[in-house]
Amino acid sequence: MLNYLSNETLISQLKSLVLQERTALVALLAHLAEFDDRKLYADMRYPSLFAYCVRELGYSEQATAKRVYTARAVQKYP
């Protein structure tokens, strides 16, 4: 699929995508922490942030656990 890219371009784009992913993850965790703090999942009739992430956002249980734990840790220890 990307076989048309030169090695240099592939490496450059890969590094750029990793940086974008990290930036997006930081933003996601900040939003998730604020969403949790406001308990918006309850307004949407979900029993927990965990349930919201699995059912509404489509994360696996393992991915949800990691994100919820990290978002709460960031809130507690900024």
PDB file of C-alpha atoms in Angstrom:
ATOM      1  CA  MET A   1       0.000   0.000   0.000  1.00  0.00           C
ATOM      2  CA  LEU A   2       2.816   2.419   0.802  1.00  0.00           C
ATOM      3  CA  ASN A   3       5.383   0.696  -1.383  1.00  0.00           C
ATOM      4  CA  TYR A   4       5.599   3.775  -3.614  1.00  0.00           C
ATOM      5  CA  LEU A   5       7.262   5.770  -0.801  1.00  0.00           C
ATOM      6  CA  SER A   6      10.996   6.090  -0.648  1.00  0.00           C
ATOM      7  CA  ASN A   7      12.681   4.735   2.482  1.00  0.00           C
ATOM      8  CA  GLU A   8      13.461   8.267   3.652  1.00  0.00           C
ATOM      9  CA  THR A   9       9.869   9.420   3.172  1.00  0.00           C
ATOM     10  CA  LEU A  10       8.492   6.357   4.924  1.00  0.00           C
ATOM     11  CA  ILE A  11      10.778   6.901   7.917  1.00  0.00           C
ATOM     12  CA  SER A  12       9.948  10.607   8.060  1.00  0.00           C
ATOM     13  CA  GLN A  13       6.202  10.041   7.876  1.00  0.00           C
ATOM     14  CA  LEU A  14       6.352   7.259  10.443  1.00  0.00           C
ATOM     15  CA  LYS A  15       8.104   9.524  12.933  1.00  0.00           C
ATOM     16  CA  SER A  16       5.595  12.291  12.244  1.00  0.00           C
ATOM     17  CA  LEU A  17       2.678   9.923  12.813  1.00  0.00           C
ATOM     18  CA  VAL A  18       4.143   8.746  16.128  1.00  0.00           C
ATOM     19  CA  LEU A  19       4.343  12.365  17.288  1.00  0.00           C
ATOM     20  CA  GLN A  20       0.759  13.000  16.168  1.00  0.00           C
ATOM     21  CA  GLU A  21      -0.391   9.868  17.991  1.00  0.00           C
ATOM     22  CA  ARG A  22       1.271  10.980  21.225  1.00  0.00           C
ATOM     23  CA  THR A  23      -0.210  14.453  20.937  1.00  0.00           C
ATOM     24  CA  ALA A  24      -3.655  13.013  20.279  1.00  0.00           C
ATOM     25  CA  LEU A  25      -3.333  10.614  23.222  1.00  0.00           C
ATOM     26  CA  VAL A  26      -2.476  13.451  25.606  1.00  0.00           C
ATOM     27  CA  ALA A  27      -5.515  15.408  24.378  1.00  0.00           C
ATOM     28  CA  LEU A  28      -7.716  12.315  24.649  1.00  0.00           C
ATOM     29  CA  LEU A  29      -6.638  11.663  28.236  1.00  0.00           C
ATOM     30  CA  ALA A  30      -7.263  15.293  29.205  1.00  0.00           C
ATOM     31  CA  HIS A  31     -10.753  15.159  27.699  1.00  0.00           C
ATOM     32  CA  LEU A  32     -11.474  11.811  29.289  1.00  0.00           C
ATOM     33  CA  ALA A  33     -10.373  13.142  32.688  1.00  0.00           C
ATOM     34  CA  GLU A  34     -12.638  16.181  32.379  1.00  0.00           C
ATOM     35  CA  PHE A  35     -15.516  14.006  31.156  1.00  0.00           C
ATOM     36  CA  ASP A  36     -14.987  11.797  34.208  1.00  0.00           C
ATOM     37  CA  ASP A  37     -14.737  14.769  36.573  1.00  0.00           C
ATOM     38  CA  ARG A  38     -18.064  16.100  35.299  1.00  0.00           C
ATOM     39  CA  LYS A  39     -19.572  12.596  35.407  1.00  0.00           C
ATOM     40  CA  LEU A  40     -21.121  13.171  31.996  1.00  0.00           C
ATOM     41  CA  TYR A  41     -21.414   9.421  31.483  1.00  0.00           C
ATOM     42  CA  ALA A  42     -24.140   9.421  34.167  1.00  0.00           C
ATOM     43  CA  ASP A  43     -26.095  12.099  32.285  1.00  0.00           C
ATOM     44  CA  MET A  44     -25.967   9.753  29.313  1.00  0.00           C
ATOM     45  CA  ARG A  45     -27.308   6.895  31.456  1.00  0.00           C
ATOM     46  CA  TYR A  46     -24.099   4.915  31.673  1.00  0.00           C
ATOM     47  CA  PRO A  47     -23.299   3.465  35.103  1.00  0.00           C
ATOM     48  CA  SER A  48     -19.588   4.302  34.848  1.00  0.00           C
ATOM     49  CA  LEU A  49     -16.893   5.888  32.748  1.00  0.00           C
ATOM     50  CA  PHE A  50     -15.702   2.376  31.979  1.00  0.00           C
ATOM     51  CA  ALA A  51     -19.092   1.384  30.561  1.00  0.00           C
ATOM     52  CA  TYR A  52     -19.232   4.568  28.493  1.00  0.00           C
ATOM     53  CA  CYS A  53     -15.805   3.951  26.972  1.00  0.00           C
ATOM     54  CA  VAL A  54     -16.605   0.358  26.066  1.00  0.00           C
ATOM     55  CA  ARG A  55     -20.157   0.811  24.825  1.00  0.00           C
ATOM     56  CA  GLU A  56     -20.107   4.315  23.365  1.00  0.00           C
ATOM     57  CA  LEU A  57     -16.494   4.821  22.288  1.00  0.00           C
ATOM     58  CA  GLY A  58     -15.895   1.224  21.244  1.00  0.00           C
ATOM     59  CA  TYR A  59     -12.709   0.599  23.219  1.00  0.00           C
ATOM     60  CA  SER A  60     -11.903  -2.913  24.399  1.00  0.00           C
ATOM     61  CA  GLU A  61     -12.081  -3.512  28.131  1.00  0.00           C
ATOM     62  CA  GLN A  62      -8.292  -3.646  28.351  1.00  0.00           C
ATOM     63  CA  ALA A  63      -7.835  -0.398  26.409  1.00  0.00           C
ATOM     64  CA  THR A  64     -10.534   1.259  28.515  1.00  0.00           C
ATOM     65  CA  ALA A  65      -8.924   0.203  31.784  1.00  0.00           C
ATOM     66  CA  LYS A  66      -5.579   1.665  30.712  1.00  0.00           C
ATOM     67  CA  ARG A  67      -7.087   4.954  29.578  1.00  0.00           C
ATOM     68  CA  VAL A  68      -9.346   5.431  32.600  1.00  0.00           C
ATOM     69  CA  TYR A  69      -6.517   4.599  35.013  1.00  0.00           C
ATOM     70  CA  THR A  70      -4.153   6.991  33.268  1.00  0.00           C
ATOM     71  CA  ALA A  71      -6.712   9.795  32.972  1.00  0.00           C
ATOM     72  CA  ARG A  72      -7.465   9.565  36.689  1.00  0.00           C
ATOM     73  CA  ALA A  73      -3.772   9.451  37.577  1.00  0.00           C
ATOM     74  CA  VAL A  74      -3.186  12.584  35.516  1.00  0.00           C
ATOM     75  CA  GLN A  75      -5.985  14.325  37.405  1.00  0.00           C
ATOM     76  CA  LYS A  76      -4.547  13.263  40.738  1.00  0.00           C
ATOM     77  CA  TYR A  77      -0.904  13.943  39.899  1.00  0.00           C
ATOM     78  CA  PRO A  78      -0.763  16.694  37.237  1.00  0.00           C
TER      79      PRO A  78
END
